[in-house]
Amino acid sequence: MTRLSRRAQNRIERENRFLDAALKVFSRTGYTAANMDDIATEAGLSKPTLYQYFGSKSDLFTAMMLRARGAMMIQFDTGDAEGMVPVLHQFAWNYAHTVLSPAFLSLARLIIGEVQRFPEIGRAYQAAGPDRLLQGIMDYLTAQRAAGRLAFDDPELAAEDLWGLILSAPRTRALHNPQATATDADLKRYIDNGLRVFLRAYSTQPARDLAQLESLLKPEPQAKPDTAAQATSETGTT
Amino acid sequence: MTRLSRRAQNRIERENRFLDAALKVFSRTGYTAANMDDIATEAGLSKPTLYQYFGSKSDLFTAMMLRARGAMMIQFDTGDAEGMVPVLHQFAWNYAHTVLSPAFLSLARLIIGEVQRFPEIGRAYQAAGPDRLLQGIMDYLTAQRAAGRLAFDDPELAAEDLWGLILSAPRTRALHNPQATATDADLKRYIDNGLRVFLRAYSTQPARDLAQLESLLKPEPQAKPDTAAQATSETGTT
Amino acid sequence: MTRLSRRAQNRIERENRFLDAALKVFSRTGYTAANMDDIATEAGLSKPTLYQYFGSKSDLFTAMMLRARGAMMIQFDTGDAEGMVPVLHQFAWNYAHTVLSPAFLSLARLIIGEVQRFPEIGRAYQAAGPDRLLQGIMDYLTAQRAAGRLAFDDPELAAEDLWGLILSAPRTRALHNPQATATDADLKRYIDNGLRVFLRAYSTQPARDLAQLESLLKPEPQAKPDTAAQATSETGTT
Amino acid sequence: MTRLSRRAQNRIERENRFLDAALKVFSRTGYTAANMDDIATEAGLSKPTLYQYFGSKSDLFTAMMLRARGAMMIQFDTGDAEGMVPVLHQFAWNYAHTVLSPAFLSLARLIIGEVQRFPEIGRAYQAAGPDRLLQGIMDYLTAQRAAGRLAFDDPELAAEDLWGLILSAPRTRALHNPQATATDADLKRYIDNGLRVFLRAYSTQPARDLAQLESLLKPEPQAKPDTAAQATSETGTT
DNA sequence: TATGAATGAGCATTCATTCAT
DNA sequence: CATGAATGAATGCTCATTCAT
């Protein structure tokens, strides 16, 4: 068993090295311009070995994307926050940091740019990423509605409004401009505003919730160090 | 004069044929996978002629993008609508139809996918498209605030909220899924909700404005035939 | 007649402009790498006109070479020198300056480099240049033999020895090194030595002739400014 | 060891096949007109393999020239001849056969024709070929001077005179005329004359040395079969 | 007659993929 | 199992040559 499991482990490790390399190289140049030599070199292994693990370029791409999905499966994660307003606030920061990280943005650009060539990947990403998160948000918002704290008819729309209010603008901007990384100050501006608007429109007790929000916002730019970069690091802009 | 102008006209016509072909082919496959032979063939002219007009592949790409910017320069256009609520409603439909048209989406995907290779194009597009539109919205919203109909501090955030509430979700979805075109019913759902939330959060007289909105929404799916597709049509999904 | 001759003159002038341009461009890059666009541009006329004058690239090359032959038809020219030793001395300088001029060397390189492609041109050049000159030298040396001043059996070999002694070394070197132009000091070294050796081996009165030669050599480097560059100037190394 | 050395040997063998092919093709047509397909085909391997060995056309050219230099490094080789006159005689034949071989001439034409494009190659050739040989001749002549058999001031000029007298004329002619190969009878004429003139001008005992030379020359055209053609044969005129 | 404009054919170079070892 | 070595098929770009005006 030891020998075999060692082999298996070895295999998995090599596979991961290839997938890491593929993520890096594909993110940098896109599917067509990426070349198998570079990926093999980046992985520190040989090209025929690469072909033994993944039968073709497009198989490799697909496999890499499949694995990347894991890193993109954002949860409606709110840490240890308690109370609706703190929870939403926490969520906003977690989410913003993740989605606006260079690695995450590169991957998003890659998916969008190649979606015509690999339509399933676009769909898979939509399902694993945004849609799953959306479900998480919906569940939470629905619970808050049940508790009488929010009012809305369509939970999906409410959830989409929440993230649209927070991230639509900075994300669109970031997709178009790889150089400019959003600072925490930028994020704060978007997040604070987004939450305010959301509460104003959806809270059953806007005055109270907004007051609570303001008190939360007093302290400085939220030293959230790097909840982000959970996605496979190294995918940077280079 | 006749001869010269004929030549000049001929030149312009050919140039446009090349640019059309380039838009089509680049949109279909991305920059690297697109090949100059295909573009020339698509244009019905020869490759050397293509090179005489545009010295290199990247020059052609840049020129094509430059021209495409024209088609993307969305205005805050509201037709003949009168009154704030009808104006916003009209804008929402115009804007949605344009931005979600297949041609527009293909181009957006192309830009996002190649922005690492051509950073200036991303910036140029951001400036000519979203930023310009944003300015239009801001101006309008600011005027409404002056007239006492809206309340907000930061006009930019308000403007971004307006379009984020209306288009963030369907556009993101569409970017990830070239096959699924949003139906007018889909749009209606997003637009109606977006406007409601916006008014609830920003109007100084939410009750009255929302009532006016509801009366506007009664009639069926807005037979807005095709204000859209103003962008170079035919760029579709293929 | 005036009009016609004007036309004819115009034609000749254009033809010459093309031939000048061709010489320049072909000399710079060789036959294959030279391109008809550059030649037309250099001539300040259009490519179709070029084709009207010379039906093809190789025709142009041949015509250019034919004309260049004129410039290469070196004579056994000795100016106003009198007496055998001064005549030979004068000839040596004239000849050296001509043959080692950049234009002349470029042309020689071109001929040698393309002789496999255009064998007739090599032969034509040999006949018009070296062979003709050789005949001139032979005639002179034979006359001197008749006058009892030189002794030899084979006039051709004697003539070849004369120019071999003077120019073989610097010309070979120059053919291999386009950058290094021989200075007059270099030439003086070769010429003085060559004449000495020639007289020692061929003169019937070596002592007297060598003494006369030495007295001729006293004065400084022979301020022969530029008897050279008779070949179409401008053919330089660029 | 076996496997590795086999690979290495294989590599070297293929490299040589490419270099042989390159020499052949470049010599035939010059640098620009030669095409990588032909060279690969001539080598019996594929174009990508050629590119794996030599990264570019100009690298291949340079490498080929570098290797060719080996074949051009003529020594002042005099076989087993003894005594100054036989040594010079022997040298003359060796040298003439080598330098006038078709392969050697083709290469010389190639170098001269491409020297403007590859100046270092011209210089390298001059250094490795003519200059090295010259040094050999100089050393020998200087030794003979020390032994009292020759008289001269400048050994370089003496050495240059020796080879200029022997080879200048036939080599120049051969460079201009690829078809006409010099026969041994031609060479004999040049060599005999060159040596006579050299001895007449440089020997301290011309009468005795010339007599010795004449006795050497009696026998027929020197059946020196082919000391020449040491250079990569097959480079012929085609 | 002179030219702007067009093109078929070619060429250096690259790359996904496959063997032989 | 891993790899050095090999290749068929493109692809961007150029050039001699020809028309239509």
Short mmCIF file of N, CA and C in Angstrom, two decimals, chain D residues 8 16 31 39 57 64 70 79 113-114 121 124 160 162 183 209 219:
data_model
loop_
_atom_site.label_atom_id
_atom_site.label_comp_id
_atom_site.label_asym_id
_atom_site.label_seq_id
_atom_site.Cartn_x
_atom_site.Cartn_y
_atom_site.Cartn_z
N ALA D 8 24.00 12.01 -27.98
CA ALA D 8 24.88 13.14 -28.28
C ALA D 8 25.45 12.99 -29.69
N ASN D 16 25.55 18.21 -38.22
CA ASN D 16 26.41 18.24 -39.40
C ASN D 16 25.62 18.11 -40.69
N TYR D 31 22.48 34.10 -49.45
CA TYR D 31 21.74 34.05 -48.20
C TYR D 31 20.24 34.25 -48.39
N ILE D 39 16.79 23.73 -47.33
CA ILE D 39 17.89 23.25 -46.49
C ILE D 39 17.44 22.04 -45.68
N LYS D 57 17.42 31.67 -39.39
CA LYS D 57 18.18 31.56 -40.62
C LYS D 57 19.57 32.15 -40.45
N MET D 64 27.13 27.84 -39.90
CA MET D 64 27.69 27.15 -41.06
C MET D 64 29.04 27.79 -41.43
N GLY D 70 36.93 26.15 -40.51
CA GLY D 70 37.87 25.05 -40.28
C GLY D 70 38.47 24.60 -41.60
N GLY D 79 54.33 19.50 -47.34
CA GLY D 79 54.57 18.06 -47.42
C GLY D 79 55.98 17.71 -46.97
N GLY D 113 29.89 38.12 -51.26
CA GLY D 113 28.56 38.63 -51.60
C GLY D 113 27.73 39.02 -50.40
N GLU D 114 27.98 38.40 -49.27
CA GLU D 114 27.15 38.68 -48.09
C GLU D 114 27.87 39.51 -47.04
N ILE D 121 31.54 38.02 -40.45
CA ILE D 121 31.96 36.81 -41.15
C ILE D 121 33.11 37.10 -42.10
N ALA D 124 36.09 37.44 -39.88
CA ALA D 124 36.50 36.15 -39.33
C ALA D 124 37.21 35.32 -40.40
N GLU D 160 53.00 38.50 -49.12
CA GLU D 160 51.88 38.85 -49.99
C GLU D 160 52.28 38.80 -51.46
N LEU D 162 54.44 36.79 -52.74
CA LEU D 162 54.52 35.38 -53.14
C LEU D 162 53.15 34.89 -53.59
N THR D 183 42.58 24.49 -65.30
CA THR D 183 43.20 23.16 -65.47
C THR D 183 44.59 23.19 -64.81
N ASP D 209 69.13 29.45 -57.75
CA ASP D 209 67.76 29.07 -57.39
C ASP D 209 66.89 28.90 -58.63
N PRO D 219 59.70 17.86 -65.34
CA PRO D 219 58.66 16.82 -65.36
C PRO D 219 57.28 17.40 -65.65
#
